[in-house]
């Protein structure tokens, strides 16, 4: 199976000033039980010591640098074009693979001919301490309906069949700031069965410097744009998943309300929640909390935000 010029798995690592956790992230790949891989290390115009750290490893890590920072979707697309493996996996510079991650996914996808798979995640803090577990709750198969109701795909746990992304001309949208991953993976799930590993196979780090914390204003519009696009290209989705799509749109509005709360705009947040208040009991609770005019910090803590 091993082939120096064509490894079985290409792991995309996009990096922008990721020196703080970078050694730990890369080491988690080198510590894999499955050894036929390459790292495509895409340095997105970092100005810290990421370059020196990445280049301290051997030639299983292929270092690529651009001199002008680009959006995450474009960076991932550029990196994917350099991949040569049968499968493509992803790892951000502040996250980690658990030791059997690649072995489990390669086995699952080879055996079942899945074009995509993902698994559960451990949640760690900036010190590496365990803060929780997020097992994948779905089972392998057609899961688009379930993902509309509860999107549980952790980016670091995803593996894709590279030939499928090429034949279907799939890529990450380059205008999205928050949801390029959601767009691509929901596209695949709307058309194909997906492999799911219920156990945790990665560690995702939650910390104040994480990019997602800075993109809250984009969530509603980008996620809605994805579902709008999928329905427009395949009208049967609207018929087959009418109620699930309605609930998904409601959740997108909830995300917008959370953003408005963080932005000190509780009145607008209340107007949004009022429109979807009958969809979930959690929305009713949030509406009551907003009416009571409780402190922002208290409301967000109840929402685990």
PDB file of C-alpha atoms in Angstrom, residues 22-271:
ATOM      1  CA  UNK A  22       1.471  23.513  15.948  1.00  0.00           C
ATOM      2  CA  UNK A  23       3.997  20.949  17.194  1.00  0.00           C
ATOM      3  CA  UNK A  24       1.279  19.117  19.084  1.00  0.00           C
ATOM      4  CA  UNK A  25      -1.016  19.056  16.044  1.00  0.00           C
ATOM      5  CA  UNK A  26       1.657  17.765  13.650  1.00  0.00           C
ATOM      6  CA  UNK A  27       2.904  15.218  16.174  1.00  0.00           C
ATOM      7  CA  UNK A  28      -0.613  13.779  16.406  1.00  0.00           C
ATOM      8  CA  UNK A  29      -0.328  12.860  12.720  1.00  0.00           C
ATOM      9  CA  UNK A  30       3.144  11.359  13.094  1.00  0.00           C
ATOM     10  CA  UNK A  31       1.789   9.265  15.987  1.00  0.00           C
ATOM     11  CA  UNK A  32      -0.922   7.647  13.861  1.00  0.00           C
ATOM     12  CA  UNK A  33      -1.185   3.854  13.736  1.00  0.00           C
ATOM     13  CA  UNK A  34      -1.758   4.232   9.969  1.00  0.00           C
ATOM     14  CA  UNK A  35       1.478   5.463   8.401  1.00  0.00           C
ATOM     15  CA  UNK A  36       0.790   5.862   4.668  1.00  0.00           C
ATOM     16  CA  UNK A  37       0.054   9.592   4.621  1.00  0.00           C
ATOM     17  CA  UNK A  38       1.384  12.983   3.634  1.00  0.00           C
ATOM     18  CA  UNK A  39       0.756  16.394   5.183  1.00  0.00           C
ATOM     19  CA  UNK A  40       0.024  19.240   2.774  1.00  0.00           C
ATOM     20  CA  UNK A  41       1.029  22.137   5.016  1.00  0.00           C
ATOM     21  CA  UNK A  42      -0.450  25.312   3.545  1.00  0.00           C
ATOM     22  CA  UNK A  43       1.064  28.403   5.169  1.00  0.00           C
ATOM     23  CA  UNK A  44      -1.443  31.188   4.565  1.00  0.00           C
ATOM     24  CA  UNK A  45       1.047  34.085   4.865  1.00  0.00           C
ATOM     25  CA  UNK A  46       1.929  33.510   8.513  1.00  0.00           C
ATOM     26  CA  UNK A  47       4.289  35.981  10.175  1.00  0.00           C
ATOM     27  CA  UNK A  48       5.119  33.937  13.279  1.00  0.00           C
ATOM     28  CA  UNK A  49       7.350  30.876  13.681  1.00  0.00           C
ATOM     29  CA  UNK A  50       4.996  28.460  11.909  1.00  0.00           C
ATOM     30  CA  UNK A  51       7.457  28.204   9.005  1.00  0.00           C
ATOM     31  CA  UNK A  52      10.318  27.078  11.221  1.00  0.00           C
ATOM     32  CA  UNK A  53       8.173  24.561  13.083  1.00  0.00           C
ATOM     33  CA  UNK A  54       6.697  22.991   9.944  1.00  0.00           C
ATOM     34  CA  UNK A  55      10.069  22.704   8.243  1.00  0.00           C
ATOM     35  CA  UNK A  56      11.616  20.954  11.234  1.00  0.00           C
ATOM     36  CA  UNK A  57       9.810  17.747  10.174  1.00  0.00           C
ATOM     37  CA  UNK A  58      10.782  15.276   7.455  1.00  0.00           C
ATOM     38  CA  UNK A  59       9.639  15.084   3.841  1.00  0.00           C
ATOM     39  CA  UNK A  60       6.293  13.496   4.766  1.00  0.00           C
ATOM     40  CA  UNK A  61       5.286  17.109   5.414  1.00  0.00           C
ATOM     41  CA  UNK A  62       5.122  19.147   2.213  1.00  0.00           C
ATOM     42  CA  UNK A  63       5.418  22.837   3.023  1.00  0.00           C
ATOM     43  CA  UNK A  64       3.657  25.345   0.741  1.00  0.00           C
ATOM     44  CA  UNK A  65       3.492  29.072   1.385  1.00  0.00           C
ATOM     45  CA  UNK A  66       1.653  31.988  -0.162  1.00  0.00           C
ATOM     46  CA  UNK A  67       2.642  35.573   0.583  1.00  0.00           C
ATOM     47  CA  UNK A  68      -0.815  37.135   0.656  1.00  0.00           C
ATOM     48  CA  UNK A  69      -3.443  35.840   3.070  1.00  0.00           C
ATOM     49  CA  UNK A  70      -6.590  34.405   1.476  1.00  0.00           C
ATOM     50  CA  UNK A  71      -9.921  33.270   2.920  1.00  0.00           C
ATOM     51  CA  UNK A  72     -10.150  29.824   4.471  1.00  0.00           C
ATOM     52  CA  UNK A  73     -12.219  28.310   1.663  1.00  0.00           C
ATOM     53  CA  UNK A  74      -9.716  29.378  -0.981  1.00  0.00           C
ATOM     54  CA  UNK A  75      -6.777  28.224   1.137  1.00  0.00           C
ATOM     55  CA  UNK A  76      -8.310  24.771   1.480  1.00  0.00           C
ATOM     56  CA  UNK A  77      -9.064  24.580  -2.227  1.00  0.00           C
ATOM     57  CA  UNK A  78      -5.491  25.519  -3.120  1.00  0.00           C
ATOM     58  CA  UNK A  79      -4.140  22.939  -0.708  1.00  0.00           C
ATOM     59  CA  UNK A  80      -6.467  20.217  -2.003  1.00  0.00           C
ATOM     60  CA  UNK A  81      -5.106  20.733  -5.512  1.00  0.00           C
ATOM     61  CA  UNK A  82      -1.689  19.665  -4.189  1.00  0.00           C
ATOM     62  CA  UNK A  83      -3.033  16.453  -2.646  1.00  0.00           C
ATOM     63  CA  UNK A  84      -2.176  13.122  -4.265  1.00  0.00           C
ATOM     64  CA  UNK A  85      -3.690  10.576  -1.884  1.00  0.00           C
ATOM     65  CA  UNK A  86      -6.733   8.388  -2.444  1.00  0.00           C
ATOM     66  CA  UNK A  87      -8.332  10.166   0.515  1.00  0.00           C
ATOM     67  CA  UNK A  88      -8.179  13.726   1.824  1.00  0.00           C
ATOM     68  CA  UNK A  89      -8.343  14.549   5.531  1.00  0.00           C
ATOM     69  CA  UNK A  90      -8.152  17.864   7.381  1.00  0.00           C
ATOM     70  CA  UNK A  91      -6.463  19.131  10.534  1.00  0.00           C
ATOM     71  CA  UNK A  92      -6.335  22.674  11.876  1.00  0.00           C
ATOM     72  CA  UNK A  93      -3.233  23.796  13.707  1.00  0.00           C
ATOM     73  CA  UNK A  94      -4.859  23.945  17.128  1.00  0.00           C
ATOM     74  CA  UNK A  95      -6.545  20.523  16.998  1.00  0.00           C
ATOM     75  CA  UNK A  96      -5.362  16.918  17.240  1.00  0.00           C
ATOM     76  CA  UNK A  97      -5.919  13.460  15.817  1.00  0.00           C
ATOM     77  CA  UNK A  98      -6.394  10.540  18.194  1.00  0.00           C
ATOM     78  CA  UNK A  99      -3.948   7.704  17.385  1.00  0.00           C
ATOM     79  CA  UNK A 100      -6.282   5.396  15.418  1.00  0.00           C
ATOM     80  CA  UNK A 101      -8.150   8.117  13.506  1.00  0.00           C
ATOM     81  CA  UNK A 102      -6.757   7.456  10.037  1.00  0.00           C
ATOM     82  CA  UNK A 103      -6.729   3.670  10.415  1.00  0.00           C
ATOM     83  CA  UNK A 104     -10.393   3.576  11.426  1.00  0.00           C
ATOM     84  CA  UNK A 105     -11.547   5.834   8.604  1.00  0.00           C
ATOM     85  CA  UNK A 106      -9.517   4.210   5.856  1.00  0.00           C
ATOM     86  CA  UNK A 107     -10.878   0.811   6.892  1.00  0.00           C
ATOM     87  CA  UNK A 108     -14.468   2.084   6.988  1.00  0.00           C
ATOM     88  CA  UNK A 109     -14.279   3.851   3.630  1.00  0.00           C
ATOM     89  CA  UNK A 110     -12.376   1.101   1.807  1.00  0.00           C
ATOM     90  CA  UNK A 111     -14.819  -1.546   2.996  1.00  0.00           C
ATOM     91  CA  UNK A 112     -18.034   0.370   2.289  1.00  0.00           C
ATOM     92  CA  UNK A 113     -16.993   2.582  -0.633  1.00  0.00           C
ATOM     93  CA  UNK A 114     -18.096   5.746   1.130  1.00  0.00           C
ATOM     94  CA  UNK A 115     -17.064   9.039  -0.498  1.00  0.00           C
ATOM     95  CA  UNK A 116     -17.079  10.788   2.883  1.00  0.00           C
ATOM     96  CA  UNK A 117     -16.828   9.896   6.549  1.00  0.00           C
ATOM     97  CA  UNK A 118     -16.538  11.625   9.906  1.00  0.00           C
ATOM     98  CA  UNK A 119     -16.498  10.795  13.605  1.00  0.00           C
ATOM     99  CA  UNK A 120     -16.892  12.089  17.133  1.00  0.00           C
ATOM    100  CA  UNK A 121     -14.646  14.553  18.934  1.00  0.00           C
ATOM    101  CA  UNK A 122     -13.209  15.266  22.342  1.00  0.00           C
ATOM    102  CA  UNK A 123     -13.382  18.919  23.380  1.00  0.00           C
ATOM    103  CA  UNK A 124     -10.237  20.286  24.997  1.00  0.00           C
ATOM    104  CA  UNK A 125      -9.229  23.727  26.245  1.00  0.00           C
ATOM    105  CA  UNK A 126      -6.101  25.703  25.442  1.00  0.00           C
ATOM    106  CA  UNK A 127      -4.171  23.700  28.050  1.00  0.00           C
ATOM    107  CA  UNK A 128      -5.228  20.361  26.555  1.00  0.00           C
ATOM    108  CA  UNK A 129      -7.583  19.512  29.407  1.00  0.00           C
ATOM    109  CA  UNK A 130     -10.680  17.520  28.483  1.00  0.00           C
ATOM    110  CA  UNK A 131     -13.843  19.655  28.638  1.00  0.00           C
ATOM    111  CA  UNK A 132     -16.354  17.285  27.106  1.00  0.00           C
ATOM    112  CA  UNK A 133     -17.120  14.648  24.500  1.00  0.00           C
ATOM    113  CA  UNK A 134     -19.152  14.954  21.326  1.00  0.00           C
ATOM    114  CA  UNK A 135     -19.775  11.459  19.983  1.00  0.00           C
ATOM    115  CA  UNK A 136     -21.233  11.270  16.509  1.00  0.00           C
ATOM    116  CA  UNK A 137     -24.868  10.256  16.971  1.00  0.00           C
ATOM    117  CA  UNK A 138     -25.775   9.387  13.388  1.00  0.00           C
ATOM    118  CA  UNK A 139     -25.206   5.988  11.820  1.00  0.00           C
ATOM    119  CA  UNK A 140     -23.603   5.380   8.442  1.00  0.00           C
ATOM    120  CA  UNK A 141     -25.940   5.829   5.507  1.00  0.00           C
ATOM    121  CA  UNK A 142     -28.281   8.540   4.268  1.00  0.00           C
ATOM    122  CA  UNK A 143     -28.055  11.238   6.951  1.00  0.00           C
ATOM    123  CA  UNK A 144     -28.956  14.506   5.192  1.00  0.00           C
ATOM    124  CA  UNK A 145     -32.267  14.678   7.075  1.00  0.00           C
ATOM    125  CA  UNK A 146     -30.503  14.213  10.409  1.00  0.00           C
ATOM    126  CA  UNK A 147     -27.870  16.825   9.600  1.00  0.00           C
ATOM    127  CA  UNK A 148     -30.569  19.387   8.819  1.00  0.00           C
ATOM    128  CA  UNK A 149     -31.889  18.914  12.348  1.00  0.00           C
ATOM    129  CA  UNK A 150     -28.534  18.576  14.078  1.00  0.00           C
ATOM    130  CA  UNK A 151     -25.358  19.291  12.173  1.00  0.00           C
ATOM    131  CA  UNK A 152     -22.735  17.302  14.056  1.00  0.00           C
ATOM    132  CA  UNK A 153     -19.849  17.070  11.580  1.00  0.00           C
ATOM    133  CA  UNK A 154     -16.527  18.091  13.083  1.00  0.00           C
ATOM    134  CA  UNK A 155     -14.209  19.393  10.360  1.00  0.00           C
ATOM    135  CA  UNK A 156     -11.108  17.733  11.805  1.00  0.00           C
ATOM    136  CA  UNK A 157     -12.767  14.308  11.667  1.00  0.00           C
ATOM    137  CA  UNK A 158     -13.739  14.414   7.977  1.00  0.00           C
ATOM    138  CA  UNK A 159     -12.218  12.237   5.287  1.00  0.00           C
ATOM    139  CA  UNK A 160     -13.141  12.551   1.600  1.00  0.00           C
ATOM    140  CA  UNK A 161     -12.565  10.367  -1.450  1.00  0.00           C
ATOM    141  CA  UNK A 162     -10.395  12.652  -3.569  1.00  0.00           C
ATOM    142  CA  UNK A 163     -11.524  11.186  -6.919  1.00  0.00           C
ATOM    143  CA  UNK A 164     -15.144  12.001  -6.036  1.00  0.00           C
ATOM    144  CA  UNK A 165     -14.362  15.654  -5.292  1.00  0.00           C
ATOM    145  CA  UNK A 166     -12.625  15.874  -8.655  1.00  0.00           C
ATOM    146  CA  UNK A 167     -15.288  14.070 -10.713  1.00  0.00           C
ATOM    147  CA  UNK A 168     -18.059  16.163  -9.141  1.00  0.00           C
ATOM    148  CA  UNK A 169     -16.031  19.393  -9.297  1.00  0.00           C
ATOM    149  CA  UNK A 170     -16.524  19.961  -5.570  1.00  0.00           C
ATOM    150  CA  UNK A 171     -14.776  22.670  -3.594  1.00  0.00           C
ATOM    151  CA  UNK A 172     -15.177  24.946  -0.597  1.00  0.00           C
ATOM    152  CA  UNK A 173     -17.008  28.224  -1.371  1.00  0.00           C
ATOM    153  CA  UNK A 174     -14.499  31.045  -1.371  1.00  0.00           C
ATOM    154  CA  UNK A 175     -16.863  33.845  -0.363  1.00  0.00           C
ATOM    155  CA  UNK A 176     -17.900  32.273   2.943  1.00  0.00           C
ATOM    156  CA  UNK A 177     -16.195  33.405   6.129  1.00  0.00           C
ATOM    157  CA  UNK A 178     -17.844  30.963   8.548  1.00  0.00           C
ATOM    158  CA  UNK A 179     -19.476  28.029   6.777  1.00  0.00           C
ATOM    159  CA  UNK A 180     -17.408  26.751   3.822  1.00  0.00           C
ATOM    160  CA  UNK A 181     -17.192  23.325   5.484  1.00  0.00           C
ATOM    161  CA  UNK A 182     -20.956  23.138   6.040  1.00  0.00           C
ATOM    162  CA  UNK A 183     -21.577  23.983   2.409  1.00  0.00           C
ATOM    163  CA  UNK A 184     -19.352  21.257   0.977  1.00  0.00           C
ATOM    164  CA  UNK A 185     -20.272  18.506   3.421  1.00  0.00           C
ATOM    165  CA  UNK A 186     -24.025  19.135   3.224  1.00  0.00           C
ATOM    166  CA  UNK A 187     -23.741  19.066  -0.558  1.00  0.00           C
ATOM    167  CA  UNK A 188     -22.160  15.606  -0.385  1.00  0.00           C
ATOM    168  CA  UNK A 189     -24.621  14.347   2.246  1.00  0.00           C
ATOM    169  CA  UNK A 190     -27.583  15.449   0.115  1.00  0.00           C
ATOM    170  CA  UNK A 191     -26.432  13.080  -2.639  1.00  0.00           C
ATOM    171  CA  UNK A 192     -24.429  10.259  -1.061  1.00  0.00           C
ATOM    172  CA  UNK A 193     -24.369   7.884   1.891  1.00  0.00           C
ATOM    173  CA  UNK A 194     -21.884   8.999   4.548  1.00  0.00           C
ATOM    174  CA  UNK A 195     -19.753   6.828   6.827  1.00  0.00           C
ATOM    175  CA  UNK A 196     -19.950   7.631  10.539  1.00  0.00           C
ATOM    176  CA  UNK A 197     -17.629   6.558  13.360  1.00  0.00           C
ATOM    177  CA  UNK A 198     -19.532   7.127  16.579  1.00  0.00           C
ATOM    178  CA  UNK A 199     -16.480   7.141  18.851  1.00  0.00           C
ATOM    179  CA  UNK A 200     -14.208  10.164  19.272  1.00  0.00           C
ATOM    180  CA  UNK A 201     -11.386  10.209  16.724  1.00  0.00           C
ATOM    181  CA  UNK A 202     -10.134  13.802  17.098  1.00  0.00           C
ATOM    182  CA  UNK A 203      -9.607  16.479  19.730  1.00  0.00           C
ATOM    183  CA  UNK A 204     -11.037  19.939  19.039  1.00  0.00           C
ATOM    184  CA  UNK A 205      -9.580  22.826  20.979  1.00  0.00           C
ATOM    185  CA  UNK A 206     -11.808  25.613  22.258  1.00  0.00           C
ATOM    186  CA  UNK A 207      -9.981  28.853  22.956  1.00  0.00           C
ATOM    187  CA  UNK A 208     -10.496  32.602  22.635  1.00  0.00           C
ATOM    188  CA  UNK A 209      -8.297  32.900  19.553  1.00  0.00           C
ATOM    189  CA  UNK A 210     -10.297  30.416  17.496  1.00  0.00           C
ATOM    190  CA  UNK A 211     -11.437  31.824  14.166  1.00  0.00           C
ATOM    191  CA  UNK A 212     -15.069  30.748  14.549  1.00  0.00           C
ATOM    192  CA  UNK A 213     -15.563  33.116  17.490  1.00  0.00           C
ATOM    193  CA  UNK A 214     -14.876  36.045  15.157  1.00  0.00           C
ATOM    194  CA  UNK A 215     -17.365  35.083  12.446  1.00  0.00           C
ATOM    195  CA  UNK A 216     -20.678  34.919  14.307  1.00  0.00           C
ATOM    196  CA  UNK A 217     -22.242  37.605  12.132  1.00  0.00           C
ATOM    197  CA  UNK A 218     -21.951  35.347   9.083  1.00  0.00           C
ATOM    198  CA  UNK A 219     -23.578  32.186  10.383  1.00  0.00           C
ATOM    199  CA  UNK A 220     -27.248  32.685   9.493  1.00  0.00           C
ATOM    200  CA  UNK A 221     -26.816  34.026   5.988  1.00  0.00           C
ATOM    201  CA  UNK A 222     -24.116  31.563   4.939  1.00  0.00           C
ATOM    202  CA  UNK A 223     -25.853  28.437   6.229  1.00  0.00           C
ATOM    203  CA  UNK A 224     -29.163  29.517   4.732  1.00  0.00           C
ATOM    204  CA  UNK A 225     -27.418  30.202   1.435  1.00  0.00           C
ATOM    205  CA  UNK A 226     -26.160  26.614   1.399  1.00  0.00           C
ATOM    206  CA  UNK A 227     -29.617  25.087   1.875  1.00  0.00           C
ATOM    207  CA  UNK A 228     -31.129  27.523  -0.630  1.00  0.00           C
ATOM    208  CA  UNK A 229     -28.546  26.432  -3.199  1.00  0.00           C
ATOM    209  CA  UNK A 230     -29.049  22.718  -2.605  1.00  0.00           C
ATOM    210  CA  UNK A 231     -32.833  23.019  -2.862  1.00  0.00           C
ATOM    211  CA  UNK A 232     -32.569  25.103  -6.034  1.00  0.00           C
ATOM    212  CA  UNK A 233     -30.335  22.497  -7.666  1.00  0.00           C
ATOM    213  CA  UNK A 234     -32.450  19.567  -6.460  1.00  0.00           C
ATOM    214  CA  UNK A 235     -36.108  20.571  -5.887  1.00  0.00           C
ATOM    215  CA  UNK A 236     -37.002  17.111  -4.560  1.00  0.00           C
ATOM    216  CA  UNK A 237     -35.116  18.000  -1.378  1.00  0.00           C
ATOM    217  CA  UNK A 238     -37.737  20.644  -0.576  1.00  0.00           C
ATOM    218  CA  UNK A 239     -40.472  18.045  -0.959  1.00  0.00           C
ATOM    219  CA  UNK A 240     -38.748  15.177   0.857  1.00  0.00           C
ATOM    220  CA  UNK A 241     -37.413  17.252   3.751  1.00  0.00           C
ATOM    221  CA  UNK A 242     -39.933  20.083   4.008  1.00  0.00           C
ATOM    222  CA  UNK A 243     -40.277  20.035   7.805  1.00  0.00           C
ATOM    223  CA  UNK A 244     -36.572  19.464   8.453  1.00  0.00           C
ATOM    224  CA  UNK A 245     -35.612  22.370   6.205  1.00  0.00           C
ATOM    225  CA  UNK A 246     -38.096  24.604   8.016  1.00  0.00           C
ATOM    226  CA  UNK A 247     -36.521  23.665  11.355  1.00  0.00           C
ATOM    227  CA  UNK A 248     -33.036  24.194   9.946  1.00  0.00           C
ATOM    228  CA  UNK A 249     -33.946  27.712   8.845  1.00  0.00           C
ATOM    229  CA  UNK A 250     -35.327  28.302  12.342  1.00  0.00           C
ATOM    230  CA  UNK A 251     -32.016  27.263  13.860  1.00  0.00           C
ATOM    231  CA  UNK A 252     -30.198  29.675  11.542  1.00  0.00           C
ATOM    232  CA  UNK A 253     -32.400  32.470  12.907  1.00  0.00           C
ATOM    233  CA  UNK A 254     -31.517  31.327  16.421  1.00  0.00           C
ATOM    234  CA  UNK A 255     -27.817  31.694  15.546  1.00  0.00           C
ATOM    235  CA  UNK A 256     -28.523  35.239  14.362  1.00  0.00           C
ATOM    236  CA  UNK A 257     -30.282  36.004  17.639  1.00  0.00           C
ATOM    237  CA  UNK A 258     -27.246  34.762  19.577  1.00  0.00           C
ATOM    238  CA  UNK A 259     -25.013  37.013  17.507  1.00  0.00           C
ATOM    239  CA  UNK A 260     -27.292  39.983  18.238  1.00  0.00           C
ATOM    240  CA  UNK A 261     -27.145  39.212  21.947  1.00  0.00           C
ATOM    241  CA  UNK A 262     -23.351  39.211  21.848  1.00  0.00           C
ATOM    242  CA  UNK A 263     -23.542  42.517  19.964  1.00  0.00           C
ATOM    243  CA  UNK A 264     -25.621  44.167  22.696  1.00  0.00           C
ATOM    244  CA  UNK A 265     -28.798  44.206  20.610  1.00  0.00           C
ATOM    245  CA  UNK A 266     -31.302  42.160  22.651  1.00  0.00           C
ATOM    246  CA  UNK A 267     -34.368  43.890  21.202  1.00  0.00           C
ATOM    247  CA  UNK A 268     -33.608  42.710  17.665  1.00  0.00           C
ATOM    248  CA  UNK A 269     -32.717  39.282  19.037  1.00  0.00           C
ATOM    249  CA  UNK A 270     -36.132  39.103  20.694  1.00  0.00           C
ATOM    250  CA  UNK A 271     -37.901  39.991  17.435  1.00  0.00           C
TER     251      UNK A 271
END
